[in-house]
Coordinates of C-alpha atoms in Angstrom, one line a residue:
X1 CA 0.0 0.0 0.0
X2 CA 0.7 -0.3 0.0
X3 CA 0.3 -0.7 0.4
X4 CA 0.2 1.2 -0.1
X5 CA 0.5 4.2 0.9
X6 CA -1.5 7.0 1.5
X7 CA -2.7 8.3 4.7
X8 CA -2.8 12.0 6.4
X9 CA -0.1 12.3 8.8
X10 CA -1.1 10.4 12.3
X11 CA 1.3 13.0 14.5
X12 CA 4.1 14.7 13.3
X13 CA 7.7 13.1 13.9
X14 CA 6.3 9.4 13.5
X15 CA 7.3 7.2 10.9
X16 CA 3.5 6.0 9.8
X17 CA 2.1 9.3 10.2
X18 CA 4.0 10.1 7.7
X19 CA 3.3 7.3 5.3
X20 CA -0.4 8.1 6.4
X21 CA -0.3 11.3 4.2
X22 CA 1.1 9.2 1.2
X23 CA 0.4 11.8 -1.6
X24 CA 3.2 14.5 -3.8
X25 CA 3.4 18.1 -5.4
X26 CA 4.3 19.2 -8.8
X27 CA 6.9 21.9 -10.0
X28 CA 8.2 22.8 -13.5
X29 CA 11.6 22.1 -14.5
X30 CA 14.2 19.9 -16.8
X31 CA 12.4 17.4 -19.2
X32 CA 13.8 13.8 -18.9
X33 CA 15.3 11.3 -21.6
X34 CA 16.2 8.3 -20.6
X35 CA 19.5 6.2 -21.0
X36 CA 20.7 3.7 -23.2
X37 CA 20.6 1.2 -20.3
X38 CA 18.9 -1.9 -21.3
X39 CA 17.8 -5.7 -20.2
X40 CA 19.8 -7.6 -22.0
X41 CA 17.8 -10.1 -24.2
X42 CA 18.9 -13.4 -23.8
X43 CA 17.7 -15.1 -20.6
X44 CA 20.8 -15.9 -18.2
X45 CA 20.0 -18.9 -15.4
X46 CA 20.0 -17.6 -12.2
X47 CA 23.2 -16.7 -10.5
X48 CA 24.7 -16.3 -14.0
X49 CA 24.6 -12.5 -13.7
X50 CA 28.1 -11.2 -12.7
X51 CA 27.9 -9.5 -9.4
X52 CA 28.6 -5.9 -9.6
X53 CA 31.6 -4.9 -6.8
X54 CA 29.2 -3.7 -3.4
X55 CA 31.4 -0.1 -3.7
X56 CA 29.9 0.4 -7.0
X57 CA 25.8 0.2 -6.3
X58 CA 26.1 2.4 -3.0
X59 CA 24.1 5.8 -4.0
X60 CA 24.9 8.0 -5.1
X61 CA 26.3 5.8 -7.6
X62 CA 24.6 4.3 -10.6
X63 CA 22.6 0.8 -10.3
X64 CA 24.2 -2.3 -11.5
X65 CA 23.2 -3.8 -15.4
X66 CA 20.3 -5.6 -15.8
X67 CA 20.0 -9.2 -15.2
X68 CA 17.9 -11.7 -16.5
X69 CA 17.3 -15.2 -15.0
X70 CA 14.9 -18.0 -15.7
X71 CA 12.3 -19.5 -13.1
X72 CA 9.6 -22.0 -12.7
X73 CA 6.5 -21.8 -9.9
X74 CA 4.3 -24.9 -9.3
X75 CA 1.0 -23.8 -9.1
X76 CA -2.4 -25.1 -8.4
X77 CA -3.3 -27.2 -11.4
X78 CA -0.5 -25.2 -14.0
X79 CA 3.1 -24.4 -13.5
X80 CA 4.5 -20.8 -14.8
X81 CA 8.0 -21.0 -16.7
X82 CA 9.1 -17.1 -17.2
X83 CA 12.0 -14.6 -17.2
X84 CA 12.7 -12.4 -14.5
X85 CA 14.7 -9.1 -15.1
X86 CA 15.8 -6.7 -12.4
X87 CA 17.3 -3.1 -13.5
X88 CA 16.9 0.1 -13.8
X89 CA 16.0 2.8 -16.9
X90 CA 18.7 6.0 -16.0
X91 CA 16.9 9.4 -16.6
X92 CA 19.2 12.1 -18.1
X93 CA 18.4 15.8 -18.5
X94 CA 17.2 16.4 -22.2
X95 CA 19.9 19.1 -23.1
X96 CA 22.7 18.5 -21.0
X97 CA 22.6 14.9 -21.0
X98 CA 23.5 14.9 -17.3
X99 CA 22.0 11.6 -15.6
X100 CA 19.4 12.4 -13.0
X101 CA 18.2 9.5 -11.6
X102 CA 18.1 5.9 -12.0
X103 CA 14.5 3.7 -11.8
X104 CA 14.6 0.6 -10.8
X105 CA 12.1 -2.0 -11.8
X106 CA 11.6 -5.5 -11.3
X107 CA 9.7 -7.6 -14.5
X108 CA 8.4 -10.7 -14.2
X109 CA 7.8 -12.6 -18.4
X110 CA 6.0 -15.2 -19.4
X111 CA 7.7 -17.7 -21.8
X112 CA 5.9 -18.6 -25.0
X113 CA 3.8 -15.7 -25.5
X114 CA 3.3 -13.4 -28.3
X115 CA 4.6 -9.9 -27.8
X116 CA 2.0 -8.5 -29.8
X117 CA -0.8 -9.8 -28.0
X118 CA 0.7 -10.5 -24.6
X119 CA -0.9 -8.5 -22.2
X120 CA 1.9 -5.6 -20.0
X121 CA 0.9 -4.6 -16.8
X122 CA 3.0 -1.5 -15.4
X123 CA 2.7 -1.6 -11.4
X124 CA 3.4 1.1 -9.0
X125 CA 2.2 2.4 -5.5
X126 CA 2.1 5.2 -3.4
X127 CA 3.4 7.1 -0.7
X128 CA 4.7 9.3 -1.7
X129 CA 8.0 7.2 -1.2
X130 CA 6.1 3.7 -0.9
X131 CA 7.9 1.1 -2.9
X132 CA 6.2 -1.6 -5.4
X133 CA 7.3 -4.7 -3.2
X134 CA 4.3 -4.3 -1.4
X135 CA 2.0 -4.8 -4.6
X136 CA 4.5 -8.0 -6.1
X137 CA 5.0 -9.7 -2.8
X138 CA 1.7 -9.2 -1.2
X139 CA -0.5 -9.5 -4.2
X140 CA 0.2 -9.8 -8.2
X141 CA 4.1 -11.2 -8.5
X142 CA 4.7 -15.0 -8.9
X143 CA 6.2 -14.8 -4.8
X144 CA 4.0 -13.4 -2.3
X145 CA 5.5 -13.0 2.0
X146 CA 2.9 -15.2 3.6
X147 CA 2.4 -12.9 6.4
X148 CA -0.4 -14.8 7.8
X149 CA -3.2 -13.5 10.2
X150 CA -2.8 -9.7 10.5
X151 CA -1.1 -8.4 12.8
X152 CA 1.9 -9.5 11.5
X153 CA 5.1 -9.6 13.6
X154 CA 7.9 -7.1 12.7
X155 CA 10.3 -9.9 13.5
X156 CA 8.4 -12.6 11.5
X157 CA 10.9 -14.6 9.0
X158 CA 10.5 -12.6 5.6
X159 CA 10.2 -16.2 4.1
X160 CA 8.3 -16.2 0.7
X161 CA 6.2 -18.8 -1.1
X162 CA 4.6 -19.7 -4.6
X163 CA 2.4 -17.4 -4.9
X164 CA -1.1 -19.1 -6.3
X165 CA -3.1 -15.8 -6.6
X166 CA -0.2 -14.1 -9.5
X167 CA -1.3 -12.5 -12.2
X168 CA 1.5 -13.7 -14.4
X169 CA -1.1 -16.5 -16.2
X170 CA -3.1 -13.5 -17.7
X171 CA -0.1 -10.9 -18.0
X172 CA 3.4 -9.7 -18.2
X173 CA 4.5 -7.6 -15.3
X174 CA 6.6 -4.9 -14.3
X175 CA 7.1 -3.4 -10.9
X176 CA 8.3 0.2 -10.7
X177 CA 10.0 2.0 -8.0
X178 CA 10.0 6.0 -8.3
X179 CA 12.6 7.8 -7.0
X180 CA 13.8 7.7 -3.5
X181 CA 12.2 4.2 -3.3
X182 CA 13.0 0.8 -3.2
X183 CA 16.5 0.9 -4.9
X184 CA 15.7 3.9 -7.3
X185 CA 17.8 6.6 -6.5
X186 CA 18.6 10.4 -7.6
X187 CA 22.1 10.7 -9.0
X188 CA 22.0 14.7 -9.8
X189 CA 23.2 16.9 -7.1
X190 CA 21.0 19.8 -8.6
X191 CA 18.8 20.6 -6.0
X192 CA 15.8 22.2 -8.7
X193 CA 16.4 18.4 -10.2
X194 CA 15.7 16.7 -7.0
X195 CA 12.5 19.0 -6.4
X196 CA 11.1 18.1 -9.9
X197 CA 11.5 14.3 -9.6
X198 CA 10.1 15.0 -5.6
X199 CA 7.1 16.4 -7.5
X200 CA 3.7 15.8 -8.7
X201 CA 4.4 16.5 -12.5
X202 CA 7.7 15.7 -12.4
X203 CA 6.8 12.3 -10.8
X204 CA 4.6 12.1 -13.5
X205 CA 7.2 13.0 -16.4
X206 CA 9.9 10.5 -15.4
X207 CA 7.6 7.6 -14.8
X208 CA 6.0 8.1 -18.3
X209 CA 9.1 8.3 -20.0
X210 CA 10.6 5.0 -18.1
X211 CA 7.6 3.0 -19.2
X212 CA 7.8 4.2 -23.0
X213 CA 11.6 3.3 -22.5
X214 CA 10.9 0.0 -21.1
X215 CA 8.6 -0.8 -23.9
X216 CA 10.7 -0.1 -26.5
X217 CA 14.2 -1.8 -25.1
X218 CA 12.0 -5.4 -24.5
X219 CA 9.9 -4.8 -27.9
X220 CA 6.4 -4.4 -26.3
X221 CA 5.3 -1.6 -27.6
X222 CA 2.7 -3.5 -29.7
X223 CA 1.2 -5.2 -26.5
X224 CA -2.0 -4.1 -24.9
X225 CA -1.1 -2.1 -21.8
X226 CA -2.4 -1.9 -18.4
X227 CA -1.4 0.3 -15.3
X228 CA -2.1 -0.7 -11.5
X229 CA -1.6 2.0 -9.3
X230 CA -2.3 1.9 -5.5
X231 CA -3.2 4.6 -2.7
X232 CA -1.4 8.1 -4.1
X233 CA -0.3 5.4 -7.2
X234 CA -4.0 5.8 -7.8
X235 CA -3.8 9.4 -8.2
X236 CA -0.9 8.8 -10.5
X237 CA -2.5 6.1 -12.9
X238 CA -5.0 8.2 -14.8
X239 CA -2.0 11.4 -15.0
X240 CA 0.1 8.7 -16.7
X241 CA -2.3 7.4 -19.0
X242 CA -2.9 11.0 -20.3
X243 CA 1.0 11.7 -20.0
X244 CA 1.8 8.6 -22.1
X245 CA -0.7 8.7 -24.7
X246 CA -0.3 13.0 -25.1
X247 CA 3.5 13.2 -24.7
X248 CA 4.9 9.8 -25.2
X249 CA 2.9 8.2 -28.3
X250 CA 1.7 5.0 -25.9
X251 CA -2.1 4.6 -25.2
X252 CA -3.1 2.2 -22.5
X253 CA -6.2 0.2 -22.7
X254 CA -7.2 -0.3 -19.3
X255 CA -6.7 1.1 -15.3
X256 CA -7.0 -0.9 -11.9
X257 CA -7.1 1.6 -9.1
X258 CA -6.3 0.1 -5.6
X259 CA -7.3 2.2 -2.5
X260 CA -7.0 5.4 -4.7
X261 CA -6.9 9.1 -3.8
X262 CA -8.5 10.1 -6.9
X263 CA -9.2 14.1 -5.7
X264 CA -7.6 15.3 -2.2
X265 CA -10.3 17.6 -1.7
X266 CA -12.7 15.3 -0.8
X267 CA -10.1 14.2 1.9
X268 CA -9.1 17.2 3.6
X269 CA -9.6 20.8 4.0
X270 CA -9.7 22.3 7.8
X271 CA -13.7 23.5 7.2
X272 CA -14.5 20.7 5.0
X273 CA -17.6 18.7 5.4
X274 CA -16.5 15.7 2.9
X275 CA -14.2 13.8 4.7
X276 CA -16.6 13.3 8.0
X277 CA -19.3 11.8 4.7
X278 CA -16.7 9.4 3.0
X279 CA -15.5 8.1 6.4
X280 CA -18.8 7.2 7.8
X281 CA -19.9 3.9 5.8
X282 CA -16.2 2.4 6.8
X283 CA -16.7 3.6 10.4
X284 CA -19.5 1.5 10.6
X285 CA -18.5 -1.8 8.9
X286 CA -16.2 -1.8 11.0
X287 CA -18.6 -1.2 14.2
X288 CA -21.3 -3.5 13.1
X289 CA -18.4 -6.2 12.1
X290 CA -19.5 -6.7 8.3
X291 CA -18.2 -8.7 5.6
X292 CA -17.9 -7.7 2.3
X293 CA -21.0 -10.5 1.4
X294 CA -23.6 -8.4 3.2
X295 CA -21.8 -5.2 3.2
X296 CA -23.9 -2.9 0.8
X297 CA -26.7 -4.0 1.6
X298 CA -26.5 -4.0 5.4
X299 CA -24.8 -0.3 4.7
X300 CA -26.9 0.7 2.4
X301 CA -29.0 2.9 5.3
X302 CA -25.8 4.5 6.1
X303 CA -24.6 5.4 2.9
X304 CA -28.2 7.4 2.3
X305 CA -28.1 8.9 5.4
X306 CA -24.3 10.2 5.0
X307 CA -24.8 12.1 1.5
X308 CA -27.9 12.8 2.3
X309 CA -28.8 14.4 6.4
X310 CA -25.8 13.9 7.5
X311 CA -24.5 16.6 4.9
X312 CA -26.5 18.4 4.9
X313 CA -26.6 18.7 9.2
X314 CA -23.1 19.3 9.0
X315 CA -23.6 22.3 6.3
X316 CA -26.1 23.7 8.6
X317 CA -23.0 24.2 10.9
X318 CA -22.5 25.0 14.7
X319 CA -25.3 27.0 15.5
X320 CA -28.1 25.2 14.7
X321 CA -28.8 22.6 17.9
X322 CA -31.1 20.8 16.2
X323 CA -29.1 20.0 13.3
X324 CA -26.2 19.4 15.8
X325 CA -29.0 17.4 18.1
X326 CA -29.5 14.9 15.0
X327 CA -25.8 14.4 14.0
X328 CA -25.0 13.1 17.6
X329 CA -27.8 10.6 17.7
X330 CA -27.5 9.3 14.5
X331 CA -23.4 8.4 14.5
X332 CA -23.8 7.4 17.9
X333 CA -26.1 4.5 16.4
X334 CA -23.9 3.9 13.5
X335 CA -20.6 3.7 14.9
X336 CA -21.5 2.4 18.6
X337 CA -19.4 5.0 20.1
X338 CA -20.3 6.7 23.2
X339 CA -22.9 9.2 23.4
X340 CA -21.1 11.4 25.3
X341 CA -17.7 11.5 23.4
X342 CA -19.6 11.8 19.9
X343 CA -21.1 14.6 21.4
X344 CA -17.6 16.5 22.3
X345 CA -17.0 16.1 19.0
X346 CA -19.7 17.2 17.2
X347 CA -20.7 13.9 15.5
X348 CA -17.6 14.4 13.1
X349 CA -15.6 11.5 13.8
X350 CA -12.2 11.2 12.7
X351 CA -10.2 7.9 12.1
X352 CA -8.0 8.7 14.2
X353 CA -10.4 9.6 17.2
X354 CA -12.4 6.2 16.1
X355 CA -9.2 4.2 16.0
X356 CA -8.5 4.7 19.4
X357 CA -11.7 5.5 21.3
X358 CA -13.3 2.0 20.3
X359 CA -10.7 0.2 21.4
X360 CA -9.7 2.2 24.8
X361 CA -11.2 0.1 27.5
X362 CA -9.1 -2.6 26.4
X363 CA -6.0 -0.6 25.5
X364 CA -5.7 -0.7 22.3
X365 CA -6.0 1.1 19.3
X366 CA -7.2 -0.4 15.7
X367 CA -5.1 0.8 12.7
X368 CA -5.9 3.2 10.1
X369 CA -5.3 1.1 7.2
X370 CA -7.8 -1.8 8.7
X371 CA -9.9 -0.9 11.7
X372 CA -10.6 -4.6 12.6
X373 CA -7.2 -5.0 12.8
X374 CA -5.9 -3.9 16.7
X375 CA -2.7 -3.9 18.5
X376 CA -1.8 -2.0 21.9
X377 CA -1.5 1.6 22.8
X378 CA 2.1 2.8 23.9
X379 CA 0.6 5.1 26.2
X380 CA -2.8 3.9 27.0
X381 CA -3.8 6.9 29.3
X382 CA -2.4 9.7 27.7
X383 CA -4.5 12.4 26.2
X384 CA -3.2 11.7 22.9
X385 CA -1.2 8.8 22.0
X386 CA 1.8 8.4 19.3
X387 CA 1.9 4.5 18.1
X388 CA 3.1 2.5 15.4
X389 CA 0.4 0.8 13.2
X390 CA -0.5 -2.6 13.2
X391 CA -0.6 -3.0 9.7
X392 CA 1.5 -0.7 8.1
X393 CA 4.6 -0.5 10.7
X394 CA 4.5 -4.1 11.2
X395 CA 4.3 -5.4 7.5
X396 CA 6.7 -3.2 6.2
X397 CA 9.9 -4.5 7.6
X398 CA 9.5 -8.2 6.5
X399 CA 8.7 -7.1 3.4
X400 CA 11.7 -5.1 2.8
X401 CA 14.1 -8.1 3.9
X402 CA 12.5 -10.1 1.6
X403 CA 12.6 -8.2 -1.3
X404 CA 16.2 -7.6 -0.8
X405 CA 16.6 -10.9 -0.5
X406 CA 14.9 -11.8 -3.7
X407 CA 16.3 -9.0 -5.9
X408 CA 19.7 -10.5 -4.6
X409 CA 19.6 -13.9 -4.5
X410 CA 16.8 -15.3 -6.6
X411 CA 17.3 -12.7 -9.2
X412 CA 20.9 -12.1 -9.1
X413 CA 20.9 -8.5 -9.0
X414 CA 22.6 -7.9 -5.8
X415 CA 22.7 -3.7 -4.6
X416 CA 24.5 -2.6 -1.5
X417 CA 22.1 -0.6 -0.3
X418 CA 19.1 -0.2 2.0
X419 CA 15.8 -1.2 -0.1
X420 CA 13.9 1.9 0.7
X421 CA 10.1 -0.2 1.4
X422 CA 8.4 3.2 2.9
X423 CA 11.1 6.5 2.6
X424 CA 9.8 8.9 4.7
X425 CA 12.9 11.5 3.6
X426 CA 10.6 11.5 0.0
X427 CA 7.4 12.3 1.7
X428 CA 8.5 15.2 3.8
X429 CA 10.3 16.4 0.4
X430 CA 7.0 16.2 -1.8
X431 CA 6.3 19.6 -3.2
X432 CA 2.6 19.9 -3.8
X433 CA 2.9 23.2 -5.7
X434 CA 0.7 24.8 -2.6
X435 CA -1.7 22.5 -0.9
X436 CA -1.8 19.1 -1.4
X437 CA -5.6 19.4 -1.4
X438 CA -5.9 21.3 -4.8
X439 CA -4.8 18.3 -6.5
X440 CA -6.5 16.0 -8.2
X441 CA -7.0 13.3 -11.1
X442 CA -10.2 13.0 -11.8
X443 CA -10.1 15.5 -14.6
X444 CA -7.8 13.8 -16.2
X445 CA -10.1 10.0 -15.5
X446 CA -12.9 12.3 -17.5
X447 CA -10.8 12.9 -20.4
X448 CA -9.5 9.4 -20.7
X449 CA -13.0 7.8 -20.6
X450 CA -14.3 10.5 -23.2
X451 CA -12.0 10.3 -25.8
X452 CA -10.9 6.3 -25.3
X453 CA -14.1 4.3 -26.1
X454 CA -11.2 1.1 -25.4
X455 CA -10.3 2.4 -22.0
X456 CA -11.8 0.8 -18.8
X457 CA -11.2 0.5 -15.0
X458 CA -11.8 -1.4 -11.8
X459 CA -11.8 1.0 -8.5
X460 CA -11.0 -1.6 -6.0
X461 CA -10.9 -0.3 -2.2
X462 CA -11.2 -2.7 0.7
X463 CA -14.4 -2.3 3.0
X464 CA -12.6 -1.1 6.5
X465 CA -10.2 1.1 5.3
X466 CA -9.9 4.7 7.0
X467 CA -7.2 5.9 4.9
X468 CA -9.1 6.4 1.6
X469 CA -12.4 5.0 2.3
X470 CA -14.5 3.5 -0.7
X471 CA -17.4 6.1 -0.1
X472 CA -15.0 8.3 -1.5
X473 CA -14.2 6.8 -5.0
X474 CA -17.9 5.9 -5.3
X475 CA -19.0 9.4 -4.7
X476 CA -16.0 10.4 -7.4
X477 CA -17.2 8.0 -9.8
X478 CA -20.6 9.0 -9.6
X479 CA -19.4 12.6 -11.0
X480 CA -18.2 11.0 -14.8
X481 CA -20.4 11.0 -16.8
X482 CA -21.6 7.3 -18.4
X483 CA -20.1 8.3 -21.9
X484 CA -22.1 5.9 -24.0
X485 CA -21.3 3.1 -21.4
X486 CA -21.3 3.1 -17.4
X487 CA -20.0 0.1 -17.1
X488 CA -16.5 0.7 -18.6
X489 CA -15.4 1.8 -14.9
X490 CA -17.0 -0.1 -12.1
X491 CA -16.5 -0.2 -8.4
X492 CA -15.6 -3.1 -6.6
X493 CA -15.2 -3.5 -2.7
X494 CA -13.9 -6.8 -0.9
X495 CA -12.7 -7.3 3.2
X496 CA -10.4 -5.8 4.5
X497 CA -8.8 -2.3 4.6
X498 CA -6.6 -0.1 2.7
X499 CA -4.5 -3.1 1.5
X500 CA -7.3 -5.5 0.7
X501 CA -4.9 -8.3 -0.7
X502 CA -3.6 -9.4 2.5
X503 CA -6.7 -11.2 3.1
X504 CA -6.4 -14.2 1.0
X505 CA -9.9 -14.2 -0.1
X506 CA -10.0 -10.8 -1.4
X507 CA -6.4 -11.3 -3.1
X508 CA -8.0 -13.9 -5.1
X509 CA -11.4 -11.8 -5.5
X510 CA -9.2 -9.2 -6.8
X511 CA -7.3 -11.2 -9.3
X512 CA -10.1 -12.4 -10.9
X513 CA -11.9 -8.8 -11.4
X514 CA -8.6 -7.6 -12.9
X515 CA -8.4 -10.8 -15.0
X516 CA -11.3 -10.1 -16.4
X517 CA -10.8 -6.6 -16.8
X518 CA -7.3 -7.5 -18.3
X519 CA -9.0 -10.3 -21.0
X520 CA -11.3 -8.1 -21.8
X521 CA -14.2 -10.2 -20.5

């Protein structure tokens, strides 16, 4: 998230809280071209790759050469023969030619199909400064962490296994790591270089120009192309489909959206009436313990009553005691809280306020990015509370050691350095070009849909998650028009929270929605 990422900041100085606010900012400067640097072509067993010298891959220095190796998973009723290659696509500056950055990226090959009509799957998540690991070894590559029950354990062996629920049967892969993640790192030491990668449209611009680049080196620029973006890699999806087709010459057929922030209006704003809405029908699945089998229906009460009275309650402001009257009485019976403490607050429940009031007799506090999953408060009796989340604190340090294990060992591309799983140095560094709550991508969705009668997209969000609830993106989507045909974006919600795919049943729910998407079905 993933996760994912995305979140607004818990408490300033903590790690998650800063991961919480996942999302960038966007300054003008230096266009990008990209390297020569290329996979090589001709598959190389694994451990064939020659090992670069550790001095040499320590930033700021440039990444190792590609390498390619072979592997085979056993799978549930098929086994999956393909070609793994781990590198990275340098960005130069377009006059000087001075390199910039280099982008590291992970693709996973299928043997035996055809390049024309072999399906390519760009993936990339959020933060900012999130890296893709989360999306290939919790959800799509052919390896997945089996980190079990949630909570995970921080400690827990970052042990990885065939991964049943890939997406390799139905499409090529390739996992992308922006800037300042994973291994990707920035090699100018031009500051106004740094601030345009650490940007929304800059972020934009590179990424764009590394997927044409990677198309063109591995001959795929005939193949129908997807993009998976999660959390702010949901924002980024639709910007990149516009950027590639406008700018690039590469149209893409087809979006799936995980957990997205697709306008950060609707999320934010000090006077702002939206957020309280969204937030409300996740407040209280997770109150009335619902499963995504009876969740619309059983919410379907709640959904009416937040776009509708509770709105418009909440416009009628402070000084109307009625309206206020109403508010406190109705969340109270939605989200089970106390009458009393819904009442200090004015019926405008926060997460974080929910997170740790529901859970305070028995000292603990449920996390953001799934509030039915629970670990224990720090500081139990303290007015506020600074604590690491159960889900995203705790996941993100096996899967770090694993990737770097993987990228190392299994795919013989070995870097002496720290894989950067969640960077918090990029997040701080995002420049939003003003407020982060002027931007937004559903303009860009719009013009997509309207002029590409190919284009579709799946919204998937995960019922319980408090980060970027699905009330949100359903509210979003109901704002585009149908354009001859509703159905070519759809909305699809499964258990669990703002990373879905850790549950296995809605990792495989959510394979088979993009599968279809993806075979056009």
């Amino acid at each position: 998230m993933i996760f994912s990422f995305l979140v607004a900041p818990r408490r300033a100085g903590t790690p998650a809280a800063l991961f919480a606010a996942l999302f960038f900012s966007a300054l003008a400067a230096a266009s990008f071209a990209a390297a020569d640097e290329v996979a090589p072509q001709t598959p190389a067993h694994h451990g064939a790759a020659e090992a670069p010298s550790p001095a040499a891959t320590t930033p700021p220095h440039p990444l190792p050469p590609a390498a390619v190796t072979t592997h085979v998973v056993d799978l549930p009723g098929r086994s999956l023969h393909f070609k793994a290659i781990a590198g990275a696509i340098q960005l130069s500056d377009s006059q000087s030619g001075e390199p910039l950055a280099d982008v590291g990226y992970v693709a996973y090959v299928l043997d035996g199909g055809d390049p024309a009509k072999r399906p390519i799957t760009f993936v990339v998540n959020g933060g900012p400064g999130a890296a893709s690991a989360w999306l290939d070894l919790g959800m799509m590559g052919p390896w997945r962490l089996n980190l079990g029950e949630q909570p995970t354990s921080p400690s827990a062996p970052p042990i990885t296994v065939d991964n049943a629920d890939t997406w390799l049967d139905f499409t090529d892969l390739v996992f992308l790591d922006p800037p300042g993640t994973g291994y990707s790192r920035i090699l100018s030491k031009s500051e106004t270089a740094r601030h345009h990668l650490y940007s929304v449209e800059g972020d934009i611009e590179a990424l764009s120009v590394v997927i044409r680049k990677w198309l063109g080196a591995n001959k795929r620029l005939e193949s129908p192309k997807f993009i998976v973006g999660e959390s702010y890699g949901g924002f980024r999806a639709p910007k990149l489909v516009r950027r590639l087709q406008d700018t690039e010459g590469v149209g893409v057929e087809g979006l799936v959206l995980i957990s997205p922030v697709i306008d950060f209006a609707w999320f934010e704003g000090t006077n702002n009436p939206l957020p309280f809405v969204t937030h409300l029908p996740s407040l209280a699945a997770a109150a009335r313990g619902l499963t995504v089998a009876d969740a619309r229906q059983s919410l379907a009460d709640v959904e009416a009553y937040a776009a509708g009275p509770y709105l418009t309650d909440l416009v009628r402001g402070e000084r109307d005691p009625a309206a206020l009257a109403r508010i406190v009485d109705n969340v109270t019976r939605i989200t089970g809280l106390d009458a009393a403490f819904v009442r200090r607050l004015g019926g405008r429940i926060d997460p974080l306020s929910f997170a740790r009031e529901r859970g305070r007799d028995e000292g603990k506090i449920s996390s953001r990015y799934d509030s039915n999953v629970s670990a224990f408060d720090p500081f139990p009796h303290s007015a506020s509370t600074d604590y690491s989340d159960a889900i995203l604190d705790a996941d993100k340090t096996p899967l770090a050691s694993a990737m770097a294990d993987i990228t190392a060992n299994r795919l013989g591309w070995p870097v002496d350095a720290r894989y950067e799983i969640l960077n918090e140095s990029v997040n701080r560094q995002w420049d939003w070009d003003g407020k982060r709550d002027k931007n937004q991508s559903l303009s860009d969705l719009k013009q997509e849909l309207a002029i590409d009668p190919r284009l579709r997209v799946i919204v998937m969000h995960g019922l319980t998650d408090q980060v970027t609830p699905y009330f949100a993106s359903k509210l979003l989507i109901d704002q585009i028009p149908p354009f001859g045909d509703p159905d070519r974006i759809s909305l699809k919600i499964y258990d669990g929270g703002h990373m879905p795919y850790l549950r296995d049943q809605s990792r495989a729910a959510m394979r088979e929605d993009a599968r279809k998407l993806i075979e056009g079905k």
